[in-house]
Amino acid sequence: MKHLLSIALCAAALASCCGRSEEIPGIKDFIKDDFKIGVAVSPSTVQGMEGEMILKHFNTMTAENVMKPAQVIQRDGSYDFSQADKIVEFAQKNGLTMRGHTLVWHGSTPRGYMNDADGNPLTKEQVMEKHENYIKAVFEHYPKDVVFCWDVVNEALADEPGESIYRTRSPWYQAFGGPEFIEWAFRTTKKYAPEGVQLIYNDYNVVDPAKLDRACQMLSELLEKGVPIDGVGLQAHWDNSITREQIQTAIDRFSALGLDIHITELDLTCFDNYHGNGAAERQKIKNSIHYTDELADAQAAQYAMIFDVLHQNRDKISSVTFWCLTDRTSWLNNFPIRGRLDYPLLFDSQHQPKKAFFAVKDVFTKK
Ligand code: GLA
């Protein structure tokens, strides 16, 4: 088995891709100390050949799902960390760090979490007590030296301009009767987080000018009140329409607030970005498309632009994380259309580096 694995790895290490036959360096080796470089994983990714790929290319990981409240908190209210532990143990054994993801997110609030046994809504105080117990348990559970930051609050902002800058339909917003849950979440996390663990606000599409305004308004108000927020996570589920200027403006505006920057969920869909107007367009194509040379070239150029901006801003950026390892397991193969293949990452579904991989490498090695 070990033998087969090393044959597979040799093949992967000396890949012949897009006319380039060369030794494949680890991404972390050419990115060097610019920022941590990571990948979102599941318990099944951290083993076998994919486990070896993670060790070759990355120095940090995010659990794609298994550290989220809805996965950890069981129906009877107990906590089950066993799936997350498989990833954390792999990190610990191999000297990788992890981004904690996430503590408060409307999308991962267990069913019935905001209700009592009879289905009546809990009071704000009851929700606070219940979730403070959860946050405390999280920090008692995970080893201090592995998880270096937490996405404390995920996606609290509205997508479209409206009466509120917040996502008012969130069960958190509703349980608290307003956005105070954000401040509460950061202050409560600060009580339990070990010294030095960074507390992050994470959201998507914040390079969109209107959403960037909303994010800066929210974050500057919180920071003025002394709420302990160390950084902002740009999820970076992007497409080819995102420009250098948009990324640079977001970095500049968040840095001006004194916030550290994390790129937390990077991938580049071959369809339109699923946010904003793109969402409607994106749903129109129902079937998988072929990953043509033209698509591969355009994606490689876009990845090169993105990593060039990140490299130029490396003093402001702590970590950059890809959302999944290869095109085979990307969530975009099932979102927004189930079963429609997308090709958003640096490695194809056979685990081979794509043109985009070499384009990123060239940004760091051709100086
Ligand atoms: C959001 C969340 C992630 C993940 C992706 C889709 O970006 O923050 O945890 O669920 O959606 O996979």
Tab-separated table of C-alpha atoms and ligand atoms in Angstrom:
chain	number	residue	atom	x	y	z
A	1	MET	CA	0.000	0.000	0.000
A	2	LYS	CA	2.820	2.327	1.004
A	3	HIS	CA	4.611	1.362	-2.182
A	4	LEU	CA	1.600	2.169	-4.335
A	5	LEU	CA	1.248	5.460	-2.542
A	6	SER	CA	4.810	6.485	-3.293
A	7	ILE	CA	4.404	5.578	-6.968
A	8	ALA	CA	1.315	7.758	-7.101
A	9	LEU	CA	3.152	10.559	-5.336
A	10	CYS	CA	6.141	10.373	-7.671
A	11	ALA	CA	3.758	10.638	-10.601
A	12	ALA	CA	2.116	13.623	-8.993
A	13	ALA	CA	5.452	15.194	-8.098
A	14	LEU	CA	6.788	14.966	-11.640
A	15	ALA	CA	3.668	16.004	-13.397
A	16	SER	CA	3.418	16.710	-17.034
A	17	CYS	CA	0.781	19.356	-17.250
A	18	CYS	CA	-0.112	21.722	-20.010
A	19	GLY	CA	3.161	21.002	-21.761
A	20	ARG	CA	5.188	21.568	-18.587
A	21	SER	CA	7.087	18.574	-17.379
A	22	GLU	CA	8.814	19.519	-14.187
A	23	GLU	CA	9.236	18.759	-10.544
A	24	ILE	CA	6.217	20.044	-8.641
A	25	PRO	CA	7.233	22.244	-5.727
A	26	GLY	CA	5.083	22.592	-2.632
A	27	ILE	CA	2.957	25.759	-2.663
A	28	LYS	CA	4.183	26.549	0.841
A	29	ASP	CA	7.767	26.363	-0.409
A	30	PHE	CA	7.364	29.066	-3.010
A	31	ILE	CA	5.048	31.245	-0.939
A	32	LYS	CA	7.624	31.046	1.854
A	33	ASP	CA	6.908	33.497	4.679
A	34	ASP	CA	4.483	35.763	2.820
A	35	PHE	CA	1.536	34.280	4.691
A	36	LYS	CA	0.305	30.915	5.915
A	37	ILE	CA	-1.145	28.881	3.060
A	38	GLY	CA	-4.031	26.550	3.757
A	39	VAL	CA	-6.783	24.300	2.530
A	40	ALA	CA	-10.262	23.310	3.700
A	41	VAL	CA	-10.443	19.611	4.500
A	42	SER	CA	-12.757	16.884	5.711
A	43	PRO	CA	-11.783	13.890	7.867
A	44	SER	CA	-11.489	11.819	4.684
A	45	THR	CA	-9.072	14.269	3.020
A	46	VAL	CA	-6.463	14.011	5.757
A	47	GLN	CA	-5.380	10.527	4.801
A	48	GLY	CA	-3.785	8.584	1.955
A	49	MET	CA	-2.627	10.449	-1.118
A	50	GLU	CA	-4.656	13.547	-0.312
A	51	GLY	CA	-3.098	13.644	3.159
A	52	GLU	CA	0.334	13.569	1.508
A	53	MET	CA	-0.685	16.404	-0.817
A	54	ILE	CA	-1.782	18.492	2.146
A	55	LEU	CA	1.576	17.957	3.835
A	56	LYS	CA	3.466	18.824	0.657
A	57	HIS	CA	1.631	22.032	-0.162
A	58	PHE	CA	0.086	23.563	2.945
A	59	ASN	CA	0.942	24.646	6.466
A	60	THR	CA	-2.551	25.378	7.730
A	61	MET	CA	-6.013	23.831	7.350
A	62	THR	CA	-9.650	24.689	7.988
A	63	ALA	CA	-12.235	22.023	8.703
A	64	GLU	CA	-14.656	22.417	5.806
A	65	ASN	CA	-17.625	21.451	7.981
A	66	VAL	CA	-16.869	19.385	11.053
A	67	MET	CA	-15.927	22.188	13.457
A	68	LYS	CA	-19.199	24.013	12.828
A	69	PRO	CA	-21.816	24.175	15.607
A	70	ALA	CA	-24.422	22.157	13.692
A	71	GLN	CA	-21.932	19.296	13.311
A	72	VAL	CA	-20.660	19.376	16.891
A	73	ILE	CA	-23.868	20.046	18.834
A	74	GLN	CA	-26.039	16.919	18.995
A	75	ARG	CA	-29.827	16.671	19.200
A	76	ASP	CA	-29.688	16.008	22.938
A	77	GLY	CA	-27.478	19.062	23.452
A	78	SER	CA	-24.247	17.106	23.998
A	79	TYR	CA	-21.103	17.870	21.980
A	80	ASP	CA	-19.420	15.427	19.629
A	81	PHE	CA	-15.939	16.554	18.590
A	82	SER	CA	-14.888	13.170	17.204
A	83	GLN	CA	-14.954	14.125	13.485
A	84	ALA	CA	-13.108	17.379	14.096
A	85	ASP	CA	-10.561	15.514	16.210
A	86	LYS	CA	-9.475	13.446	13.210
A	87	ILE	CA	-8.367	16.632	11.486
A	88	VAL	CA	-6.921	18.252	14.585
A	89	GLU	CA	-4.872	15.115	15.350
A	90	PHE	CA	-3.491	15.119	11.785
A	91	ALA	CA	-2.547	18.786	12.205
A	92	GLN	CA	-0.919	18.162	15.558
A	93	LYS	CA	1.007	15.126	14.422
A	94	ASN	CA	2.358	16.916	11.361
A	95	GLY	CA	2.969	20.378	12.778
A	96	LEU	CA	0.236	22.223	10.847
A	97	THR	CA	-1.848	25.033	12.298
A	98	MET	CA	-5.600	25.408	11.873
A	99	ARG	CA	-8.153	28.151	11.387
A	100	GLY	CA	-11.181	27.562	13.619
A	101	HIS	CA	-14.409	27.788	11.617
A	102	THR	CA	-16.870	28.916	12.965
A	103	LEU	CA	-18.675	29.836	16.229
A	104	VAL	CA	-21.730	31.888	15.253
A	105	TRP	CA	-23.273	31.437	11.801
A	106	HIS	CA	-26.917	31.404	10.733
A	107	GLY	CA	-26.021	28.628	8.286
A	108	SER	CA	-24.825	26.273	11.008
A	109	THR	CA	-27.235	26.794	13.854
A	110	PRO	CA	-28.597	23.405	14.919
A	111	ARG	CA	-32.278	22.810	14.186
A	112	GLY	CA	-34.367	23.882	17.162
A	113	TYR	CA	-31.363	25.480	18.893
A	114	MET	CA	-33.230	28.711	19.588
A	115	ASN	CA	-36.282	26.905	21.023
A	116	ASP	CA	-37.118	25.106	24.232
A	117	ALA	CA	-38.326	21.499	24.383
A	118	ASP	CA	-41.879	22.617	23.608
A	119	GLY	CA	-40.780	24.602	20.576
A	120	ASN	CA	-41.171	28.012	22.211
A	121	PRO	CA	-38.477	30.594	21.397
A	122	LEU	CA	-35.737	30.888	24.000
A	123	THR	CA	-35.148	34.309	25.476
A	124	LYS	CA	-32.043	36.226	24.476
A	125	GLU	CA	-30.557	35.448	27.926
A	126	GLN	CA	-31.190	31.724	27.481
A	127	VAL	CA	-29.567	31.740	24.048
A	128	MET	CA	-26.590	33.617	25.489
A	129	GLU	CA	-26.155	31.121	28.297
A	130	LYS	CA	-26.514	28.124	26.009
A	131	HIS	CA	-24.030	29.345	23.431
A	132	GLU	CA	-21.550	30.639	26.003
A	133	ASN	CA	-21.397	27.059	27.298
A	134	TYR	CA	-20.658	25.917	23.755
A	135	ILE	CA	-17.914	28.481	23.168
A	136	LYS	CA	-16.336	27.574	26.521
A	137	ALA	CA	-16.405	23.872	25.620
A	138	VAL	CA	-14.789	24.571	22.240
A	139	PHE	CA	-11.834	26.305	23.867
A	140	GLU	CA	-11.507	23.615	26.523
A	141	HIS	CA	-11.447	21.009	23.798
A	142	TYR	CA	-9.048	22.145	21.077
A	143	PRO	CA	-5.320	22.290	21.756
A	144	LYS	CA	-4.065	25.851	22.114
A	145	ASP	CA	-1.014	25.373	19.942
A	146	VAL	CA	-2.957	24.151	16.896
A	147	VAL	CA	-5.886	26.515	16.286
A	148	PHE	CA	-4.356	29.958	15.765
A	149	CYS	CA	-7.540	31.906	14.946
A	150	TRP	CA	-11.324	31.579	14.925
A	151	ASP	CA	-13.958	32.864	12.539
A	152	VAL	CA	-16.058	34.024	15.478
A	153	VAL	CA	-18.963	35.378	13.427
A	154	ASN	CA	-19.655	34.294	9.854
A	155	GLU	CA	-21.814	36.226	7.373
A	156	ALA	CA	-23.762	38.678	9.551
A	157	LEU	CA	-24.135	41.305	6.821
A	158	ALA	CA	-26.950	41.790	4.325
A	159	ASP	CA	-26.287	41.029	0.668
A	160	GLU	CA	-28.395	43.808	-0.732
A	161	PRO	CA	-28.681	47.406	0.423
A	162	GLY	CA	-31.842	47.804	2.478
A	163	GLU	CA	-33.157	49.167	5.723
A	164	SER	CA	-30.497	47.362	7.686
A	165	ILE	CA	-26.887	46.598	6.869
A	166	TYR	CA	-27.379	43.276	8.681
A	167	ARG	CA	-28.830	39.932	7.681
A	168	THR	CA	-31.982	40.450	9.699
A	169	ARG	CA	-33.413	36.985	8.918
A	170	SER	CA	-30.567	35.314	10.802
A	171	PRO	CA	-31.823	33.369	13.844
A	172	TRP	CA	-29.073	35.124	15.821
A	173	TYR	CA	-30.290	38.569	14.832
A	174	GLN	CA	-33.825	37.564	15.715
A	175	ALA	CA	-32.985	35.939	19.054
A	176	PHE	CA	-31.089	39.059	20.134
A	177	GLY	CA	-33.615	41.465	18.598
A	178	GLY	CA	-30.791	43.141	16.651
A	179	PRO	CA	-27.107	42.913	15.741
A	180	GLU	CA	-25.841	42.845	19.365
A	181	PHE	CA	-25.115	39.140	18.988
A	182	ILE	CA	-21.996	40.103	17.033
A	183	GLU	CA	-20.503	42.126	19.864
A	184	TRP	CA	-21.619	39.467	22.340
A	185	ALA	CA	-19.960	36.694	20.320
A	186	PHE	CA	-16.581	38.454	20.156
A	187	ARG	CA	-16.574	39.472	23.812
A	188	THR	CA	-17.634	35.990	24.930
A	189	THR	CA	-15.027	34.310	22.748
A	190	LYS	CA	-12.357	36.626	24.139
A	191	LYS	CA	-13.208	35.376	27.654
A	192	TYR	CA	-12.263	31.813	26.748
A	193	ALA	CA	-9.781	32.034	23.862
A	194	PRO	CA	-6.140	31.466	24.797
A	195	GLU	CA	-3.815	34.465	24.629
A	196	GLY	CA	-2.716	35.149	21.049
A	197	VAL	CA	-5.589	33.397	19.256
A	198	GLN	CA	-6.882	35.824	16.622
A	199	LEU	CA	-10.610	36.588	16.527
A	200	ILE	CA	-11.920	37.095	13.000
A	201	TYR	CA	-15.093	38.372	11.315
A	202	ASN	CA	-15.596	36.317	8.125
A	203	ASP	CA	-17.875	37.090	5.162
A	204	TYR	CA	-18.254	36.696	1.395
A	205	ASN	CA	-18.326	39.195	-1.400
A	206	VAL	CA	-16.790	41.967	0.678
A	207	VAL	CA	-14.863	43.203	-2.360
A	208	ASP	CA	-18.227	44.307	-3.752
A	209	PRO	CA	-18.179	48.100	-3.145
A	210	ALA	CA	-21.587	48.255	-1.420
A	211	LYS	CA	-20.942	45.243	0.801
A	212	LEU	CA	-17.453	46.550	1.571
A	213	ASP	CA	-19.067	49.775	2.829
A	214	ARG	CA	-21.393	47.751	5.046
A	215	ALA	CA	-18.509	45.654	6.393
A	216	CYS	CA	-16.394	48.718	7.158
A	217	GLN	CA	-19.304	50.473	8.840
A	218	MET	CA	-20.044	47.476	11.060
A	219	LEU	CA	-16.423	46.765	11.908
A	220	SER	CA	-15.481	50.364	12.646
A	221	GLU	CA	-18.497	50.758	14.962
A	222	LEU	CA	-17.546	47.575	16.808
A	223	LEU	CA	-13.882	48.546	17.062
A	224	GLU	CA	-14.807	51.995	18.383
A	225	LYS	CA	-16.708	50.264	21.181
A	226	GLY	CA	-13.607	48.256	22.009
A	227	VAL	CA	-14.977	44.937	20.758
A	228	PRO	CA	-12.034	42.509	20.443
A	229	ILE	CA	-11.796	41.852	16.690
A	230	ASP	CA	-8.331	41.157	15.334
A	231	GLY	CA	-9.010	40.579	11.694
A	232	VAL	CA	-11.344	40.138	8.807
A	233	GLY	CA	-11.774	37.039	6.669
A	234	LEU	CA	-12.451	37.604	2.968
A	235	GLN	CA	-14.019	34.332	1.931
A	236	ALA	CA	-12.957	34.915	-1.682
A	237	HIS	CA	-15.416	32.644	-3.479
A	238	TRP	CA	-14.555	34.628	-6.573
A	239	ASP	CA	-14.888	34.488	-10.346
A	240	ASN	CA	-13.061	36.034	-13.276
A	241	SER	CA	-14.868	39.346	-12.934
A	242	ILE	CA	-13.157	40.335	-9.669
A	243	THR	CA	-10.572	43.027	-10.360
A	244	ARG	CA	-7.187	43.879	-8.888
A	245	GLU	CA	-8.588	47.244	-7.804
A	246	GLN	CA	-11.467	45.656	-5.918
A	247	ILE	CA	-9.141	43.386	-3.967
A	248	GLN	CA	-6.653	46.177	-3.273
A	249	THR	CA	-9.395	48.552	-2.102
A	250	ALA	CA	-10.771	45.973	0.326
A	251	ILE	CA	-7.308	45.255	1.724
A	252	ASP	CA	-6.595	48.973	2.109
A	253	ARG	CA	-9.875	49.774	3.819
A	254	PHE	CA	-9.743	46.879	6.275
A	255	SER	CA	-6.078	47.523	7.056
A	256	ALA	CA	-6.879	51.195	7.686
A	257	LEU	CA	-9.152	49.959	10.495
A	258	GLY	CA	-6.156	48.155	11.990
A	259	LEU	CA	-7.468	44.723	11.014
A	260	ASP	CA	-5.344	41.803	9.935
A	261	ILE	CA	-6.440	40.216	6.633
A	262	HIS	CA	-7.166	36.521	6.061
A	263	ILE	CA	-8.259	35.108	2.714
A	264	THR	CA	-10.332	32.268	4.077
A	265	GLU	CA	-12.201	30.340	1.358
A	266	LEU	CA	-10.509	30.996	-1.970
A	267	ASP	CA	-11.833	29.372	-5.125
A	268	LEU	CA	-12.566	30.626	-8.638
A	269	THR	CA	-15.736	29.352	-10.228
A	270	CYS	CA	-15.835	28.900	-14.012
A	271	PHE	CA	-19.423	30.156	-13.904
A	272	ASP	CA	-20.534	33.574	-12.737
A	273	ASN	CA	-19.972	34.359	-9.092
A	274	TYR	CA	-22.990	33.109	-7.185
A	275	HIS	CA	-23.525	36.328	-5.272
A	276	GLY	CA	-25.423	39.407	-6.343
A	277	ASN	CA	-26.522	39.581	-9.998
A	278	GLY	CA	-24.279	36.655	-10.839
A	279	ALA	CA	-26.579	34.363	-8.893
A	280	ALA	CA	-29.357	34.559	-11.455
A	281	GLU	CA	-26.969	34.148	-14.393
A	282	ARG	CA	-25.195	31.293	-12.745
A	283	GLN	CA	-28.338	29.254	-12.293
A	284	LYS	CA	-29.201	29.416	-16.003
A	285	ILE	CA	-26.532	26.903	-16.993
A	286	LYS	CA	-27.837	23.604	-15.714
A	287	ASN	CA	-25.309	21.152	-17.124
A	288	SER	CA	-21.621	20.628	-16.584
A	289	ILE	CA	-19.352	22.412	-19.018
A	290	HIS	CA	-16.096	21.205	-20.513
A	291	TYR	CA	-12.958	22.698	-18.972
A	292	THR	CA	-11.496	24.055	-22.213
A	293	ASP	CA	-7.998	25.429	-22.744
A	294	GLU	CA	-9.524	28.901	-22.935
A	295	LEU	CA	-11.148	28.460	-19.523
A	296	ALA	CA	-7.935	27.066	-18.078
A	297	ASP	CA	-5.924	30.016	-19.441
A	298	ALA	CA	-8.384	32.610	-18.199
A	299	GLN	CA	-8.485	30.990	-14.770
A	300	ALA	CA	-4.698	30.792	-14.608
A	301	ALA	CA	-4.420	34.508	-15.462
A	302	GLN	CA	-6.985	35.406	-12.807
A	303	TYR	CA	-5.235	33.311	-10.140
A	304	ALA	CA	-1.922	34.953	-11.084
A	305	MET	CA	-3.473	38.416	-10.687
A	306	ILE	CA	-4.971	37.491	-7.318
A	307	PHE	CA	-1.730	36.066	-5.944
A	308	ASP	CA	0.230	39.010	-7.291
A	309	VAL	CA	-1.993	41.381	-5.283
A	310	LEU	CA	-1.736	39.174	-2.210
A	311	HIS	CA	2.043	38.995	-2.556
A	312	GLN	CA	2.267	42.803	-2.869
A	313	ASN	CA	0.202	43.102	0.312
A	314	ARG	CA	1.882	40.312	2.254
A	315	ASP	CA	2.636	42.592	5.222
A	316	LYS	CA	-1.126	42.954	5.770
A	317	ILE	CA	-2.159	39.329	5.201
A	318	SER	CA	-1.752	36.459	7.689
A	319	SER	CA	-3.220	33.532	5.849
A	320	VAL	CA	-4.639	32.434	2.505
A	321	THR	CA	-6.786	29.283	2.415
A	322	PHE	CA	-8.218	27.419	-0.569
A	323	TRP	CA	-11.734	26.078	-0.132
A	324	CYS	CA	-10.996	22.374	-0.823
A	325	LEU	CA	-8.010	20.517	-2.218
A	326	THR	CA	-8.971	19.457	-5.751
A	327	ASP	CA	-11.698	20.075	-8.300
A	328	ARG	CA	-13.056	16.610	-7.462
A	329	THR	CA	-14.322	17.546	-4.020
A	330	SER	CA	-15.175	21.229	-4.444
A	331	TRP	CA	-18.516	22.267	-2.937
A	332	LEU	CA	-19.138	24.135	-6.219
A	333	ASN	CA	-19.852	20.793	-7.919
A	334	ASN	CA	-23.080	20.833	-5.941
A	335	PHE	CA	-23.829	24.519	-5.573
A	336	PRO	CA	-25.917	26.207	-6.791
A	337	ILE	CA	-26.715	23.297	-9.151
A	338	ARG	CA	-26.354	19.788	-7.746
A	339	GLY	CA	-24.001	17.630	-9.808
A	340	ARG	CA	-22.848	20.390	-12.191
A	341	LEU	CA	-19.079	20.191	-12.378
A	342	ASP	CA	-17.006	23.269	-11.678
A	343	TYR	CA	-13.211	23.562	-11.840
A	344	PRO	CA	-12.315	26.168	-9.241
A	345	LEU	CA	-8.993	25.041	-7.696
A	346	LEU	CA	-5.296	24.599	-8.496
A	347	PHE	CA	-5.497	20.787	-8.705
A	348	ASP	CA	-7.750	18.869	-11.079
A	349	SER	CA	-9.921	15.912	-10.163
A	350	GLN	CA	-6.979	13.539	-10.795
A	351	HIS	CA	-4.954	15.515	-8.235
A	352	GLN	CA	-2.728	17.000	-10.937
A	353	PRO	CA	-1.596	20.633	-10.880
A	354	LYS	CA	-3.453	22.779	-13.411
A	355	LYS	CA	-2.209	25.750	-15.442
A	356	ALA	CA	-3.431	27.869	-12.565
A	357	PHE	CA	-0.972	26.120	-10.223
A	358	PHE	CA	1.968	27.043	-12.443
A	359	ALA	CA	0.676	30.578	-12.905
A	360	VAL	CA	0.629	31.035	-9.134
A	361	LYS	CA	4.075	29.484	-8.816
A	362	ASP	CA	5.414	31.897	-11.442
A	363	VAL	CA	4.206	34.873	-9.412
A	364	PHE	CA	6.490	33.825	-6.572
A	365	THR	CA	9.439	32.405	-8.461
A	366	LYS	CA	9.854	34.632	-11.536
A	367	LYS	CA	11.220	37.776	-9.975
B	1	GLA	C1	-19.595	29.592	3.367
B	1	GLA	C2	-19.114	29.076	4.705
B	1	GLA	C3	-18.263	27.855	4.553
B	1	GLA	C4	-18.837	26.871	3.562
B	1	GLA	C5	-19.087	27.573	2.267
B	1	GLA	C6	-19.639	26.627	1.240
B	1	GLA	O1	-18.667	30.286	2.663
B	1	GLA	O2	-18.383	30.023	5.438
B	1	GLA	O3	-18.141	27.227	5.788
B	1	GLA	O4	-20.020	26.327	4.067
B	1	GLA	O5	-20.022	28.587	2.497
B	1	GLA	O6	-19.006	25.416	1.252
